[in-house]
């Protein structure tokens, strides 16, 4: 059997979440903190630990079959890869930010100004679409200090919480793109059975994170109203209890739906509501 190769970040904000995801998929591997390659003992897979910027090109060129990387990196490197799965972590935004005391008040005010960034390709497309003629200054790291040093009028950088911008006297000004970690594959990977098997494992873990297993007790007379509020993966399971005319209802629902309906469930007669985490959901 062939062995797949998946490239993930060696260090940085996506590393721990990527490792956690793969381990939650039942993959056994070690030495991921000290080695550039880590074989998986219970699945035909090798994990490559690379720099962010290298991952898309490794996948495009077929050196790696799969990769986990931020969308921002894919857009900046302009590679040809297949998007296989959004992963729900590493969420951030690429924003243009300006000093708090600037006279820049609208996007058109960027005309004739200079913008420092580590994402010149993405920024260039964004400005071109808006017919903005600004000078792009490519800087590696510490972009936030550029306006304070007189190197630029604005910056374009990734923003998660905005704390770094605030501490450097900057305010977010315009959204360029949103980004999160995604699973990418070499062209044609959608038709690879082994890759699809791994994707199915990942999807089962992701579904479980977004859902809860709910058990509640209710009088049978209240069951119709309760079932209307609990659309499960298929439909809730109803189990008779020892006490006559009482039942237990078991279901799996998105957590966001449960919390928005909990008061309605109680009003409908639900009692003893128990909410439990789920490890995997396989459809």
XYZ file of C-alpha atoms in Angstrom:
283
model
C 0.000 0.000 0.000
C 1.225 3.481 -0.849
C 2.077 5.977 1.889
C 0.531 9.435 1.866
C 2.421 12.533 2.938
C 0.764 15.456 4.704
C 2.569 18.752 5.326
C 1.743 20.816 8.418
C 3.294 23.809 10.116
C 6.441 23.000 12.091
C 5.916 25.866 14.541
C 3.449 28.689 14.868
C -0.227 29.264 15.512
C -1.476 26.315 13.428
C 0.961 23.666 14.651
C -0.709 22.565 17.887
C -4.213 22.529 16.434
C -3.055 20.534 13.401
C -1.321 17.940 15.586
C -4.371 17.763 17.865
C -6.679 17.219 14.887
C -4.579 14.389 13.458
C -4.286 12.676 16.825
C -8.055 12.972 17.354
C -8.422 11.128 14.056
C -6.811 8.111 15.731
C -3.385 8.593 14.136
C -0.414 7.481 16.238
C 2.846 9.361 15.725
C 5.723 10.648 17.842
C 8.747 12.984 17.724
C 6.735 15.710 16.051
C 8.540 18.409 18.063
C 12.052 17.348 17.125
C 11.747 15.772 13.676
C 10.940 17.095 10.210
C 9.235 13.818 9.272
C 7.095 11.685 11.554
C 5.662 8.348 10.370
C 2.182 7.297 11.491
C 2.224 3.779 12.915
C -1.418 2.838 12.281
C -2.187 4.495 8.941
C -0.158 4.740 5.706
C 0.832 8.353 6.303
C 3.951 10.438 6.947
C 3.731 13.911 8.477
C 6.097 16.573 7.139
C 6.787 19.589 9.369
C 7.473 22.636 7.191
C 7.409 26.408 7.087
C 3.991 27.872 6.275
C 5.125 29.378 3.002
C 6.503 26.064 1.728
C 3.384 23.945 2.324
C 1.268 25.046 -0.692
C 4.161 24.576 -3.131
C 5.034 21.143 -1.714
C 1.421 20.097 -2.288
C 1.166 21.682 -5.735
C 4.361 19.946 -6.854
C 3.231 16.573 -5.479
C 6.002 16.300 -2.893
C 3.205 16.181 -0.313
C -0.234 14.764 -1.061
C -1.983 16.935 1.511
C -1.353 20.027 3.580
C -2.848 22.023 6.432
C -2.270 25.736 5.989
C -3.996 29.102 6.279
C -6.003 30.360 3.320
C -3.961 33.554 3.388
C -0.797 31.596 2.558
C -2.477 29.819 -0.359
C -3.769 33.097 -1.809
C -0.393 34.787 -1.418
C 1.606 31.995 -3.053
C -0.969 31.704 -5.878
C -0.579 27.935 -6.224
C -2.885 25.431 -7.897
C -4.217 23.079 -5.228
C -7.560 21.537 -4.312
C -9.481 22.776 -1.276
C -10.601 19.606 0.503
C -11.869 20.695 3.919
C -12.209 23.811 6.042
C -10.922 23.013 9.516
C -12.494 25.687 11.718
C -9.355 26.843 13.528
C -6.710 29.488 12.894
C -9.401 32.017 12.042
C -8.167 35.536 11.401
C -8.561 38.439 8.997
C -6.152 40.223 6.721
C -6.822 43.882 7.399
C -5.476 47.256 6.463
C -4.708 49.264 9.594
C -3.774 52.907 10.016
C -2.398 55.013 12.888
C -4.980 56.366 15.290
C -3.991 59.965 14.491
C -4.018 59.613 10.699
C -6.027 61.736 8.291
C -6.982 58.596 6.335
C -10.728 58.188 6.718
C -11.852 56.291 3.616
C -10.436 53.668 1.262
C -9.961 56.287 -1.437
C -7.624 58.122 0.933
C -5.122 55.290 0.347
C -4.428 56.691 -3.123
C -0.848 57.877 -3.263
C -0.089 56.428 0.177
C 2.291 53.630 1.126
C 1.222 50.348 2.729
C 3.622 47.908 4.400
C 2.755 44.206 4.268
C 4.038 40.656 4.098
C 1.194 39.848 1.676
C 1.932 41.964 -1.421
C 0.132 39.657 -3.903
C -3.166 39.657 -1.978
C -2.966 43.368 -1.253
C -2.168 44.203 -4.878
C -5.296 42.388 -6.109
C -7.436 44.052 -3.448
C -6.242 47.552 -4.360
C -6.544 46.862 -8.091
C -10.180 45.809 -7.706
C -10.893 49.104 -5.958
C -8.848 51.182 -8.431
C -6.615 52.335 -5.614
C -3.089 53.391 -6.592
C -0.928 52.913 -3.491
C 2.701 51.964 -3.032
C 3.127 48.471 -1.569
C 6.207 48.008 0.574
C 7.011 44.365 1.268
C 8.355 43.778 4.775
C 9.164 40.507 6.540
C 7.954 40.607 10.141
C 7.206 43.473 12.543
C 4.903 45.154 10.055
C 3.099 46.984 12.867
C 6.040 49.282 13.609
C 6.325 50.555 10.022
C 4.083 53.631 10.397
C 5.795 54.611 13.645
C 9.184 54.489 11.914
C 7.935 56.554 8.998
C 8.236 53.629 6.579
C 4.573 53.575 5.562
C 1.237 55.323 5.996
C -0.626 52.082 6.692
C -0.095 48.364 7.071
C -1.831 45.219 5.819
C -1.442 42.272 8.168
C -3.215 39.340 9.803
C -5.387 40.241 12.772
C -6.817 37.793 15.309
C -7.766 39.769 18.403
C -6.510 43.225 17.444
C -4.346 43.492 20.553
C -1.100 43.940 18.629
C -2.587 46.721 16.540
C -3.862 48.539 19.603
C -0.532 48.292 21.408
C 1.164 49.889 18.389
C -1.309 52.755 18.092
C -3.102 51.331 15.077
C -6.740 50.742 14.258
C -8.178 48.309 11.711
C -9.381 50.196 8.689
C -10.498 47.777 5.949
C -11.021 44.017 5.580
C -9.000 42.468 2.772
C -9.865 38.791 3.345
C -10.879 36.292 6.010
C -8.760 33.218 6.598
C -8.774 29.930 8.467
C -6.872 26.668 8.347
C -7.832 24.438 5.434
C -6.896 20.992 4.211
C -5.508 21.181 0.696
C -4.560 18.415 -1.704
C -2.564 17.967 -4.862
C -4.612 18.329 -8.063
C -6.793 15.249 -8.502
C -6.653 14.273 -4.823
C -10.460 14.292 -4.643
C -10.414 10.968 -6.489
C -7.888 9.236 -4.241
C -9.584 6.617 -2.015
C -6.910 6.735 0.690
C -7.089 10.519 0.884
C -10.871 10.358 1.098
C -10.589 7.887 3.976
C -8.452 10.372 5.888
C -10.812 13.246 5.031
C -13.743 11.219 6.386
C -11.902 10.793 9.687
C -11.274 14.518 9.862
C -14.900 15.321 9.069
C -16.115 12.997 11.826
C -13.949 14.842 14.361
C -15.094 18.260 13.136
C -18.774 17.293 13.302
C -18.326 16.078 16.867
C -16.841 19.416 17.950
C -19.909 21.264 16.713
C -22.533 18.978 18.231
C -23.694 17.678 21.595
C -25.381 14.502 22.743
C -28.523 15.467 24.647
C -30.603 13.234 26.933
C -33.736 14.422 28.686
C -36.779 12.977 30.441
C -40.361 13.947 29.724
C -43.929 12.834 30.168
C -45.188 11.062 27.053
C -47.977 13.627 26.712
C -45.341 16.356 26.188
C -43.353 14.343 23.651
C -44.775 15.885 20.430
C -43.861 19.428 21.501
C -40.363 18.342 22.568
C -39.654 16.438 19.357
C -40.507 19.542 17.343
C -37.659 21.313 19.129
C -35.099 18.526 18.734
C -34.276 17.685 15.124
C -31.438 15.197 15.467
C -28.978 13.780 12.928
C -31.894 11.626 11.726
C -34.541 11.812 14.427
C -34.413 11.578 18.237
C -34.537 8.172 19.922
C -37.355 7.726 22.425
C -36.951 5.109 25.179
C -39.711 4.194 27.704
C -38.757 4.665 31.357
C -39.676 2.462 34.312
C -42.097 5.105 35.517
C -45.315 4.804 33.550
C -46.028 7.437 30.880
C -42.466 8.788 31.045
C -39.806 8.529 28.339
C -36.146 9.397 27.818
C -35.266 11.300 24.644
C -31.787 10.905 23.135
C -30.581 13.112 20.285
C -27.555 14.741 18.675
C -27.883 18.400 17.717
C -25.657 21.396 16.939
C -24.657 23.047 20.184
C -25.785 26.471 18.952
C -29.302 25.103 18.369
C -29.499 23.523 21.802
C -28.582 26.657 23.730
C -31.094 28.715 21.767
C -33.871 26.212 22.569
C -33.165 25.166 26.143
C -35.805 27.473 27.653
C -38.346 26.246 25.098
C -37.542 22.624 25.989
C -38.107 23.293 29.670
C -41.382 25.075 28.942
C -42.430 22.073 26.847
C -41.914 19.797 29.867
C -38.331 18.525 29.462
C -36.660 17.545 32.745
C -33.270 16.210 33.811
C -31.546 17.563 30.699
C -28.013 16.183 30.285
C -25.593 17.556 27.661
C -22.515 15.491 26.773
C -19.562 15.963 24.397
C -19.142 13.647 21.412
C -15.852 12.186 20.262
C -16.722 11.261 16.646
C -19.733 11.442 14.312
C -19.634 9.190 11.256
C -22.471 9.635 8.781
